[in-house]
XYZ file of C-alpha atoms in Angstrom:
689
model
C 18.530 -8.645 -18.309
C 17.513 -10.518 -21.432
C 13.809 -11.102 -21.951
C 14.317 -13.155 -25.060
C 11.565 -12.698 -27.609
C 9.924 -9.871 -25.727
C 12.303 -6.888 -25.967
C 9.433 -4.542 -25.172
C 9.176 -6.030 -21.710
C 10.943 -3.060 -20.197
C 8.767 -0.470 -21.909
C 5.578 1.057 -20.481
C 3.776 0.084 -23.665
C 4.251 -3.595 -22.846
C 1.722 -5.916 -24.430
C 0.932 -9.186 -22.684
C 1.709 -12.404 -24.494
C -1.143 -14.697 -25.423
C -0.624 -18.422 -25.131
C -2.947 -18.847 -28.080
C -1.222 -16.297 -30.295
C 2.410 -17.149 -29.656
C 5.319 -15.297 -28.206
C 5.558 -12.540 -30.795
C 1.884 -11.652 -31.049
C 0.870 -9.006 -28.512
C -2.281 -9.039 -26.470
C -3.052 -5.955 -24.410
C -3.292 -6.873 -20.734
C -6.680 -5.281 -20.669
C -6.446 -6.394 -17.169
C -9.818 -7.558 -17.202
C -10.107 -9.932 -20.068
C -7.081 -12.121 -19.497
C -7.726 -15.832 -19.268
C -8.552 -17.576 -16.021
C -6.802 -20.744 -14.957
C -8.965 -23.864 -14.941
C -8.926 -25.947 -11.814
C -8.942 -29.474 -13.119
C -10.303 -31.798 -10.454
C -9.519 -35.485 -10.749
C -12.397 -37.625 -12.058
C -14.544 -39.082 -9.311
C -14.345 -42.818 -8.821
C -17.448 -44.718 -7.825
C -16.345 -44.639 -4.212
C -15.598 -40.933 -4.322
C -18.944 -40.253 -5.931
C -20.636 -41.752 -2.885
C -18.848 -39.195 -0.770
C -19.714 -36.287 -3.021
C -20.670 -33.243 -1.033
C -24.358 -32.772 -0.453
C -26.485 -29.827 -1.414
C -26.787 -29.024 2.279
C -23.023 -28.844 2.611
C -22.711 -26.502 -0.370
C -25.370 -24.358 1.273
C -23.275 -24.093 4.430
C -20.224 -23.128 2.406
C -22.235 -20.459 0.617
C -23.556 -19.075 3.895
C -20.004 -18.822 5.219
C -18.911 -17.032 2.058
C -21.830 -14.618 2.318
C -21.102 -13.827 5.965
C -17.460 -13.153 5.194
C -18.362 -11.013 2.223
C -20.724 -8.914 4.341
C -17.920 -8.335 6.827
C -15.658 -6.926 4.140
C -18.346 -4.873 2.442
C -19.184 -3.195 5.747
C -15.579 -2.614 6.838
C -14.219 -0.841 3.771
C -12.777 2.613 4.441
C -14.606 5.544 2.801
C -11.565 6.111 0.577
C -11.869 2.570 -0.775
C -9.113 0.638 0.991
C -9.055 -2.112 3.602
C -6.374 -2.288 6.260
C -5.980 -4.545 9.270
C -3.758 -4.161 12.279
C -0.185 -5.277 11.745
C 0.723 -6.779 15.111
C 4.349 -7.575 15.885
C 6.160 -7.644 19.237
C 6.695 -5.224 22.097
C 10.063 -3.912 20.943
C 8.394 -1.336 18.684
C 6.318 0.070 21.547
C 9.248 -0.108 23.975
C 11.377 1.812 21.495
C 8.603 4.381 21.161
C 8.822 5.019 24.918
C 12.610 5.355 24.651
C 12.157 7.672 21.671
C 9.837 9.936 23.654
C 12.349 10.184 26.486
C 15.194 10.833 24.065
C 13.190 13.748 22.667
C 12.791 14.976 26.225
C 9.068 15.464 25.933
C 7.212 12.278 26.844
C 3.452 12.690 26.851
C 2.565 11.211 30.229
C -0.866 9.879 29.343
C 0.426 8.215 26.167
C 3.436 6.732 27.968
C 1.231 5.383 30.757
C -0.957 3.649 28.187
C 2.110 2.151 26.520
C 3.292 0.925 29.929
C -0.040 -0.812 30.476
C 0.302 -2.475 27.086
C 3.766 -3.773 27.932
C 2.687 -5.098 31.312
C -0.403 -6.788 29.868
C 1.658 -8.640 27.263
C 4.294 -9.906 29.702
C 4.578 -13.698 29.775
C 4.101 -15.793 32.944
C 7.867 -16.380 33.174
C 8.499 -12.629 33.266
C 9.674 -12.163 29.703
C 8.236 -11.047 26.399
C 8.146 -13.206 23.292
C 8.270 -12.294 19.608
C 5.405 -14.473 18.411
C 2.309 -16.012 19.955
C 3.129 -19.202 21.811
C 6.863 -18.664 21.464
C 9.409 -18.603 24.285
C 10.403 -15.371 25.986
C 13.108 -13.631 23.991
C 16.092 -11.836 25.494
C 16.250 -8.628 23.453
C 12.506 -7.992 23.570
C 12.586 -8.469 27.342
C 15.582 -6.157 27.818
C 13.919 -3.410 25.782
C 10.590 -3.777 27.577
C 12.293 -3.701 30.986
C 14.320 -0.593 30.141
C 11.295 1.206 28.687
C 9.259 0.423 31.800
C 12.034 1.652 34.057
C 12.417 4.846 32.010
C 8.684 5.403 32.389
C 8.952 5.188 36.164
C 7.987 1.594 36.909
C 9.784 0.491 40.067
C 12.368 -2.279 39.651
C 10.972 -3.730 42.873
C 7.612 -4.527 41.326
C 7.057 -8.288 40.908
C 6.763 -7.925 37.125
C 10.165 -6.232 36.957
C 11.800 -8.735 39.284
C 10.560 -11.587 37.112
C 11.798 -9.886 33.944
C 15.188 -9.214 35.491
C 15.574 -12.828 36.577
C 14.717 -14.062 33.099
C 17.135 -11.641 31.411
C 20.011 -12.790 33.592
C 19.148 -16.430 32.979
C 19.428 -15.784 29.227
C 22.867 -14.190 29.485
C 22.079 -10.578 30.314
C 22.347 -7.429 28.217
C 25.668 -8.673 26.851
C 23.870 -11.324 24.778
C 21.175 -9.059 23.343
C 20.960 -8.078 19.677
C 22.871 -5.187 18.113
C 19.810 -2.944 17.770
C 18.969 -3.383 21.442
C 22.500 -2.343 22.362
C 22.202 0.741 20.143
C 19.002 1.781 21.915
C 20.718 1.351 25.266
C 23.807 3.283 24.124
C 21.605 6.300 23.358
C 20.997 6.499 27.107
C 24.498 5.599 28.260
C 23.479 2.068 29.235
C 25.803 0.303 26.816
C 29.199 1.307 25.471
C 29.369 2.453 21.866
C 32.658 0.541 21.718
C 30.747 -2.710 22.099
C 28.630 -2.111 18.996
C 29.929 -3.374 15.633
C 31.207 -0.614 13.379
C 29.257 0.840 10.497
C 31.395 3.866 9.588
C 29.627 6.772 7.932
C 32.501 6.997 5.445
C 30.861 4.029 3.735
C 28.672 6.656 2.038
C 31.672 7.354 -0.213
C 31.845 3.805 -1.579
C 30.678 3.650 -5.219
C 27.822 1.406 -6.272
C 30.235 -0.834 -8.156
C 32.129 -1.637 -4.974
C 31.406 -5.045 -3.409
C 30.492 -3.467 -0.082
C 28.252 -0.388 -0.471
C 24.883 0.688 0.898
C 23.015 -0.502 -2.203
C 24.145 -4.064 -1.559
C 22.015 -3.939 1.584
C 18.306 -4.706 1.438
C 16.059 -1.663 1.187
C 14.861 -2.029 4.773
C 18.422 -2.353 6.072
C 19.590 0.614 4.020
C 16.851 2.903 5.303
C 17.800 1.972 8.870
C 21.590 1.886 8.505
C 22.163 5.253 6.812
C 20.722 7.235 9.749
C 22.449 4.875 12.173
C 25.798 5.733 10.602
C 25.216 9.369 11.565
C 24.229 8.275 15.058
C 27.411 6.201 15.322
C 29.464 9.185 14.182
C 27.844 11.607 16.634
C 27.157 9.193 19.504
C 24.343 11.241 21.059
C 23.543 10.306 24.629
C 20.812 11.232 27.099
C 22.077 11.336 30.665
C 19.885 9.397 33.066
C 19.474 9.621 36.787
C 21.189 6.744 38.559
C 17.933 5.035 39.490
C 16.925 4.842 35.792
C 19.941 2.791 34.740
C 19.899 -0.939 34.114
C 23.244 -2.080 35.460
C 21.341 -4.854 37.201
C 20.692 -6.490 33.814
C 24.357 -7.271 33.183
C 25.374 -10.843 33.879
C 28.999 -9.874 34.561
C 30.429 -7.330 37.034
C 31.665 -4.013 35.567
C 35.339 -4.885 36.009
C 34.908 -8.156 34.097
C 32.921 -6.902 31.112
C 34.414 -6.971 27.659
C 32.882 -4.502 25.249
C 34.630 -6.011 22.233
C 32.620 -7.817 19.572
C 32.911 -11.521 20.339
C 34.917 -13.975 18.283
C 33.359 -17.124 16.888
C 34.371 -20.439 18.466
C 35.637 -21.530 15.045
C 39.189 -20.307 14.650
C 38.911 -19.912 10.884
C 35.548 -18.480 9.866
C 34.048 -15.537 8.027
C 32.676 -14.367 11.358
C 36.162 -14.093 12.845
C 37.462 -12.420 9.704
C 34.819 -9.716 10.015
C 35.399 -9.365 13.762
C 39.028 -8.611 12.926
C 37.898 -6.119 10.286
C 35.575 -4.536 12.843
C 38.441 -4.012 15.292
C 40.558 -2.453 12.580
C 37.676 -0.181 11.589
C 37.360 1.064 15.154
C 41.021 2.084 15.056
C 40.561 3.774 11.676
C 37.433 5.592 12.868
C 39.335 7.171 15.738
C 41.960 8.453 13.297
C 39.684 9.632 10.492
C 40.382 13.295 9.632
C 37.522 15.498 10.898
C 36.982 16.979 7.446
C 36.480 13.533 5.929
C 34.090 12.541 8.699
C 32.113 15.768 8.282
C 31.812 15.278 4.521
C 30.576 11.719 5.002
C 28.011 12.865 7.564
C 26.762 15.527 5.133
C 26.339 12.900 2.433
C 24.357 10.643 4.779
C 22.284 13.623 5.899
C 21.482 14.441 2.280
C 20.463 10.824 1.650
C 18.023 10.978 4.561
C 16.534 14.270 3.396
C 16.151 13.014 -0.163
C 14.471 9.796 0.973
C 11.761 11.359 3.100
C 8.315 11.033 1.547
C 6.270 14.212 1.283
C 4.131 12.818 4.103
C 7.130 12.640 6.446
C 7.644 8.869 6.255
C 10.945 7.115 5.671
C 10.866 3.660 4.097
C 7.423 2.873 5.475
C 8.871 1.127 8.541
C 9.144 2.356 12.095
C 12.867 1.702 12.742
C 13.835 3.763 9.687
C 11.522 6.573 10.743
C 12.710 6.780 14.345
C 16.374 6.476 13.388
C 16.077 9.197 10.758
C 14.577 11.607 13.274
C 17.256 10.744 15.846
C 20.030 11.191 13.284
C 18.816 14.620 12.224
C 18.333 15.716 15.830
C 21.928 14.706 16.534
C 22.970 17.070 13.723
C 21.253 20.006 15.367
C 17.824 19.924 13.756
C 15.003 21.051 16.011
C 11.622 19.360 16.587
C 9.979 22.395 15.000
C 11.936 22.075 11.746
C 9.564 20.891 8.982
C 11.530 17.719 8.228
C 11.395 16.661 11.888
C 7.825 17.817 12.481
C 6.589 15.807 9.496
C 8.607 12.802 10.626
C 7.085 12.937 14.099
C 3.582 13.160 12.631
C 4.291 10.124 10.454
C 5.430 8.106 13.463
C 2.241 8.892 15.364
C 0.125 7.629 12.452
C 1.410 4.119 13.141
C 0.001 4.129 16.660
C -3.117 2.363 17.908
C -4.771 3.816 20.984
C -7.638 2.495 23.083
C -9.134 3.794 26.295
C -6.491 1.916 28.300
C -3.511 1.147 26.075
C -1.275 2.462 23.320
C 0.990 0.457 21.056
C 2.868 1.076 17.851
C 2.774 -0.885 14.619
C 6.061 -1.525 12.869
C 4.444 -0.898 9.497
C 0.996 -0.668 7.868
C -0.373 -2.785 5.014
C -3.270 -1.067 3.182
C -2.130 -1.787 -0.386
C -1.502 -5.455 0.382
C -4.740 -5.863 2.319
C -6.803 -4.078 -0.318
C -5.461 -6.089 -3.240
C -6.031 -9.425 -1.508
C -9.509 -8.391 -0.396
C -10.438 -7.523 -3.985
C -9.310 -10.980 -5.106
C -11.226 -12.716 -2.311
C -14.412 -10.754 -3.006
C -14.113 -11.407 -6.724
C -13.622 -15.119 -6.059
C -16.766 -15.024 -3.938
C -18.779 -13.969 -6.978
C -18.995 -10.220 -6.437
C -19.719 -8.402 -9.689
C -16.563 -6.863 -11.232
C -18.381 -3.526 -11.374
C -19.587 -3.650 -7.762
C -19.034 -0.233 -6.135
C -16.813 -1.736 -3.429
C -14.476 -3.212 -6.024
C -14.389 -0.176 -8.286
C -13.740 2.142 -5.347
C -10.942 -0.118 -4.129
C -9.445 -0.373 -7.620
C -9.422 3.404 -8.030
C -7.732 3.745 -4.655
C -5.057 1.263 -5.735
C -4.541 3.148 -8.988
C -3.924 6.309 -6.965
C -1.143 4.511 -5.084
C 0.934 3.472 -8.083
C 4.511 4.711 -7.669
C 5.495 6.803 -10.677
C 8.920 8.024 -9.595
C 12.237 6.231 -9.523
C 13.452 4.910 -6.203
C 16.450 2.996 -4.922
C 15.530 0.010 -7.084
C 16.769 2.001 -10.114
C 20.374 1.859 -8.866
C 20.667 -1.741 -10.048
C 17.796 -1.739 -12.521
C 18.877 0.927 -14.990
C 16.396 -0.032 -17.719
C 13.181 -0.301 -15.743
C 10.666 2.520 -15.619
C 8.499 3.285 -12.562
C 5.170 1.541 -12.190
C 5.165 -0.606 -9.059
C 3.183 -0.454 -5.839
C 4.426 -0.316 -2.274
C 2.972 -1.939 0.826
C 1.982 1.138 2.808
C -0.044 4.314 2.417
C 3.133 6.264 1.648
C 6.444 4.827 0.431
C 7.474 6.195 -2.947
C 11.108 5.132 -2.772
C 10.549 1.443 -2.117
C 7.811 -0.225 -4.204
C 8.002 -4.002 -4.060
C 7.465 -6.917 -6.381
C 5.048 -8.870 -4.193
C 2.624 -5.985 -3.729
C 2.856 -5.095 -7.403
C 2.018 -8.643 -8.457
C -0.872 -8.851 -5.998
C -2.263 -5.499 -7.142
C -2.115 -6.552 -10.790
C -3.830 -9.843 -9.940
C -6.571 -7.791 -8.290
C -6.993 -5.086 -10.928
C -7.554 -7.606 -13.696
C -10.715 -8.725 -11.861
C -12.366 -5.298 -11.804
C -14.233 -3.402 -14.543
C -13.848 0.363 -14.599
C -15.415 2.810 -17.053
C -11.966 4.410 -17.377
C -10.649 1.264 -19.045
C -7.727 2.968 -20.772
C -6.445 4.400 -17.492
C -6.623 0.961 -15.921
C -4.915 -0.659 -18.876
C -2.042 1.837 -18.891
C -1.480 1.455 -15.153
C -1.353 -2.327 -15.492
C 1.071 -2.105 -18.396
C 3.380 0.139 -16.377
C 3.200 -2.186 -13.397
C 3.844 -5.296 -15.462
C 6.760 -3.703 -17.294
C 8.361 -2.691 -14.006
C 7.821 -6.155 -12.546
C 9.429 -7.888 -15.520
C 12.397 -5.547 -15.341
C 12.997 -6.602 -11.719
C 13.686 -10.287 -12.437
C 17.016 -11.317 -10.921
C 19.809 -13.038 -12.784
C 18.994 -16.346 -11.057
C 15.486 -16.285 -12.547
C 13.643 -15.416 -9.353
C 12.424 -12.212 -7.817
C 13.345 -10.630 -4.518
C 11.093 -8.173 -2.747
C 12.493 -4.688 -3.397
C 15.695 -4.945 -5.433
C 17.452 -6.916 -8.144
C 20.383 -9.206 -7.362
C 20.584 -8.177 -3.721
C 22.210 -11.451 -2.778
C 25.809 -11.099 -1.562
C 25.350 -13.589 1.242
C 28.753 -12.866 2.706
C 27.397 -9.560 4.024
C 25.157 -11.417 6.465
C 28.346 -12.619 8.184
C 29.408 -9.174 9.393
C 28.975 -8.651 13.161
C 26.414 -5.887 12.635
C 24.108 -8.327 10.809
C 23.063 -10.421 13.790
C 19.466 -10.404 12.496
C 20.683 -11.967 9.229
C 18.471 -9.559 7.314
C 20.887 -7.411 5.327
C 19.926 -9.019 2.012
C 16.921 -9.302 -0.294
C 17.618 -12.332 -2.526
C 15.172 -14.116 -4.812
C 12.564 -16.109 -2.914
C 10.160 -18.845 -3.913
C 7.037 -17.202 -2.514
C 7.493 -13.933 -4.414
C 8.578 -15.770 -7.560
C 5.564 -18.076 -7.358
C 3.206 -15.109 -7.052
C 4.706 -13.390 -10.091
C 4.541 -16.637 -12.044
C 0.845 -16.832 -11.128
C 0.291 -13.341 -12.512
C 2.211 -13.952 -15.715
C 0.489 -17.278 -16.276
C -2.937 -15.724 -15.855
C -1.961 -12.989 -18.297
C -1.140 -15.617 -20.887
C 2.626 -15.988 -20.733
C 3.525 -19.392 -22.196
C 5.779 -21.838 -20.335
C 8.399 -21.573 -23.078
C 8.812 -17.828 -22.653
C 12.346 -17.027 -21.382
C 11.019 -15.190 -18.326
C 8.959 -18.196 -17.307
C 11.644 -20.760 -18.100
C 14.158 -18.979 -15.905
C 11.647 -18.568 -13.083
C 10.743 -22.249 -13.258
C 14.407 -23.260 -13.089
C 14.812 -21.124 -9.983
C 11.783 -22.693 -8.287
C 12.798 -26.249 -9.066
C 16.255 -25.584 -7.682
C 14.813 -24.002 -4.535
C 12.509 -26.900 -3.590
C 13.337 -28.703 -0.347
C 14.046 -32.392 -0.059
C 10.563 -32.947 1.405
C 8.963 -31.264 -1.605
C 8.069 -27.955 0.041
C 9.140 -24.394 -0.691
C 10.413 -21.903 1.877
C 8.195 -18.956 2.754
C 10.199 -15.769 3.187
C 7.241 -13.459 3.855
C 4.710 -15.872 5.350
C 4.983 -18.730 7.846
C 6.494 -20.734 6.361
C 6.754 -23.775 4.121
C 2.959 -23.964 3.889
C 2.929 -20.376 2.638
C 5.782 -20.874 0.194
C 4.373 -24.119 -1.176
C 0.947 -22.537 -1.700
C 2.475 -19.620 -3.622
C 4.564 -21.887 -5.839
C 1.863 -24.460 -6.628
C -0.545 -21.663 -7.511
C 2.066 -20.194 -9.829
C 2.787 -23.551 -11.434
C -0.913 -24.115 -12.101
C -1.218 -20.715 -13.762
C 1.873 -21.488 -15.834
C 0.239 -24.676 -17.059
C 2.767 -27.119 -15.634
C 1.884 -30.805 -15.777
C 0.898 -31.631 -12.201
C 1.632 -35.317 -12.671
C 5.355 -34.538 -12.595
C 7.217 -36.026 -9.665
C 8.414 -32.747 -8.185
C 4.873 -31.369 -8.043
C 3.402 -34.587 -6.686
C 6.137 -34.514 -4.056
C 4.925 -31.073 -2.935
C 1.286 -32.149 -2.916
C 2.023 -35.242 -0.845
C 4.021 -33.166 1.628
C 1.115 -30.763 2.087
C -1.353 -33.611 2.540
C 0.911 -35.221 5.120
C 0.886 -32.052 7.235
C -2.882 -31.890 7.765
C -3.836 -31.930 11.432
C -6.497 -34.289 12.842
C -8.927 -31.342 13.137
C -8.786 -30.842 9.365
C -6.678 -27.708 9.461
C -3.046 -26.857 8.861
C -0.650 -24.933 11.041
C 3.029 -24.115 11.176
C 4.912 -22.377 13.943
C 7.397 -19.547 13.499
C 9.818 -21.966 15.139
C 10.120 -23.733 11.777
C 12.505 -20.954 10.729
C 14.861 -21.958 13.525
C 14.402 -25.695 13.087
C 13.283 -26.668 9.567
C 12.636 -30.193 10.812
C 9.390 -28.800 12.248
C 8.192 -27.501 8.888
C 4.443 -27.857 8.429
C 3.871 -28.514 12.135
C 1.793 -26.422 14.493
C -1.726 -25.701 15.743
C -4.239 -25.242 12.946
C -4.951 -21.662 11.918
C -7.515 -20.226 9.494
C -4.928 -18.526 7.275
C -2.562 -21.483 6.967
C -5.461 -23.877 6.449
C -6.670 -21.638 3.641
C -3.232 -21.590 1.997
C -2.845 -25.357 2.104
C -6.394 -25.961 0.909
C -6.032 -23.532 -2.000
C -2.813 -25.237 -3.050
C -4.588 -28.600 -3.068
C -7.591 -27.182 -4.907
C -5.230 -25.860 -7.583
C -3.737 -29.360 -7.666
C -7.054 -30.931 -8.613
C -7.875 -32.167 -5.122
C -11.064 -30.199 -4.476
C -13.261 -33.295 -4.224
C -10.994 -35.196 -1.860
C -11.797 -35.802 1.807
C -8.606 -33.912 2.681
C -9.916 -30.659 1.217
C -13.441 -31.201 2.511
C -12.076 -31.565 6.050
C -10.189 -28.303 5.583
C -13.338 -26.549 4.431
C -15.273 -27.915 7.394
C -12.528 -26.605 9.670
C -13.076 -23.127 8.239
C -16.871 -23.236 8.156
C -17.199 -24.554 11.696
C -14.834 -21.962 13.175
C -16.280 -18.896 11.507
C -17.766 -16.321 13.877
C -21.288 -14.962 13.522
C -19.963 -11.696 12.068
C -18.172 -13.526 9.258
C -14.677 -13.364 10.764
C -12.268 -15.914 12.209
C -10.029 -15.743 15.264
C -6.299 -16.298 14.982
C -3.749 -15.501 17.664
C -0.841 -17.155 15.884
C 1.599 -15.103 13.830
C 1.540 -16.253 10.205
C 3.412 -13.328 8.617
C 7.178 -12.949 8.510
C 9.284 -9.813 8.755
C 12.753 -11.215 9.438
C 12.968 -15.008 9.784
C 13.990 -16.054 13.314
C 13.740 -12.498 14.598
C 10.565 -10.607 13.666
C 7.110 -11.973 12.960
C 3.754 -10.428 12.139
C 0.126 -11.167 12.875
C -1.753 -9.590 9.969
C -5.221 -9.201 11.414
C -6.940 -9.577 8.044
C -5.094 -12.773 7.045
C -7.516 -14.717 9.225
C -10.434 -13.353 7.184
C -9.649 -12.814 3.513
C -7.650 -15.997 2.944
C -10.417 -18.258 4.324
C -12.944 -16.383 2.166
C -10.733 -16.953 -0.856
C -10.333 -20.653 -0.057
C -14.042 -21.264 0.487
C -14.911 -19.409 -2.700
C -12.387 -21.341 -4.773
C -13.607 -24.585 -3.273
C -17.174 -23.769 -4.301
C -16.012 -22.809 -7.794
C -14.051 -26.029 -8.164
C -16.992 -28.190 -7.127
C -19.120 -26.390 -9.693
C -16.476 -26.964 -12.373
C -15.493 -23.295 -12.418
C -12.208 -21.437 -12.330
C -10.176 -19.416 -9.872
C -9.320 -15.761 -10.259
């Protein structure tokens, strides 16, 4: 990848570029002294001056900031990090129950607590949804029902009858997602023949081949490799007859087709891949045993090599459970160190109360800590405050200094990124790395050289990860062969990790604040990508946050840091779209449903996090003194709790669009703090982080 006038961009000794000095004159990113971006508010007219905020109002804003700051200062972990619950849907907990029964050693008290959690979260119509306020979803309901039945809940209970009725009304088990069918097949409740092929022999395909495991997204890869072993071995736990779920099929046994379904379109990529799938099933049955065994050994080795020293795989629960199941199917025992460590890692993701137990799909300490540092710094906390220095040192300890899967496509980059979780050395990501670098530049540490070197490594790695289209994906370069999302196995449409506007906007924000000029090749290419990716309405899609409000905030913030002229039509278009989405209560909201129907973009009940994103975007756009932004700030101030927090039931984080959403429990708190602090700075004529 060509970085134009900055050939050192891929070296750990990278020097940041100063806008004042020119492209070829280096400026060390002494993370701490880089310029801040001015927020240029529009001049007040006489009429606007009459509406200028009063001293009393500024006092209320300051009190809200102080309350929020106290919350964070009193909730920091002794080690220096912050982490909030990462709430998703019940499939993770249901799969945990299945996992325990597959192991043959369910802990009764833990299972009973998980059962109570599932029953408490059941919807009035008998199903389970995948985001707050959303409709009941078939696969989540099938998995919850089966887990409850495995755990001994009678199918005659009213809750089970309601769930069963809903499942059948939605098409039955036959219409559930591929991963649900795999979980059922492990217990003999679905035929392996009905699951799209993913032959383990794919491990032999070279990285230069169009279809190989490194063309999958990192999260898909870490799940699929162990699944390929499971498909090859087809392990199965025999259930008693009363534990089965034949009652969830919409068609009688003699009328069921286990073949992958054709598309209604005669000529389509879907039908092409269905044909390929049927051919693969024939080939699989005729594969020489020696070839199959060699492929399984290669997949086994991949799993062993990708386990973190802590026992984790990929930092996500599906990868961790599947890896344990795959190794068990190869004859490993629960007492073997690799399995024992894996089981311990899985338990660390659990949350247990006196009455319930549930499992998180992932954990977010690096992300939460970096954003909290930025919010506290925006609030005026001294850059040498013990809370910030402790958090910064903790982040420094989490820098990934070994090569991971990203190096398969990025041969020139050297390690230096950060991952999302406590432990995930193989899969650092661009978004976390950018957020960490944005945070570290706001903190002063006595060990300045250590901080500087870490930031240089991180920045060099980040620059090396820019994709050919000018944007950045999350974990890999050029992971964008969209045809792969057409294969039958990819019913979640999540096999890829292409460039996205939200991640690209965040990295542009970082580079702009470090002094990269708009004419630098890296920035020019990123800007071209963003302009091409803008929607007709003026918004930008949010891949990792819900949704167009999130994406538009990230991009406008990046454009301000870059120094773009905000009077340009395409930027004004985005600003007007955001303003048009404000709710009558002063807030902003957007439902996860906007991923399914983009016509609903920017629509939904107001939430603290989404209101903060929209308000910050408008503040960066010079709108701090407008009634629109003041109403947003009043929304936040008036809804703050006495302890400095906000409530937010809605899911505003995204795992897989249309299929998996996240309620980050700290989003409701640090983003409003950041917005209020930046509002106060803007009114005082100051600058944002």
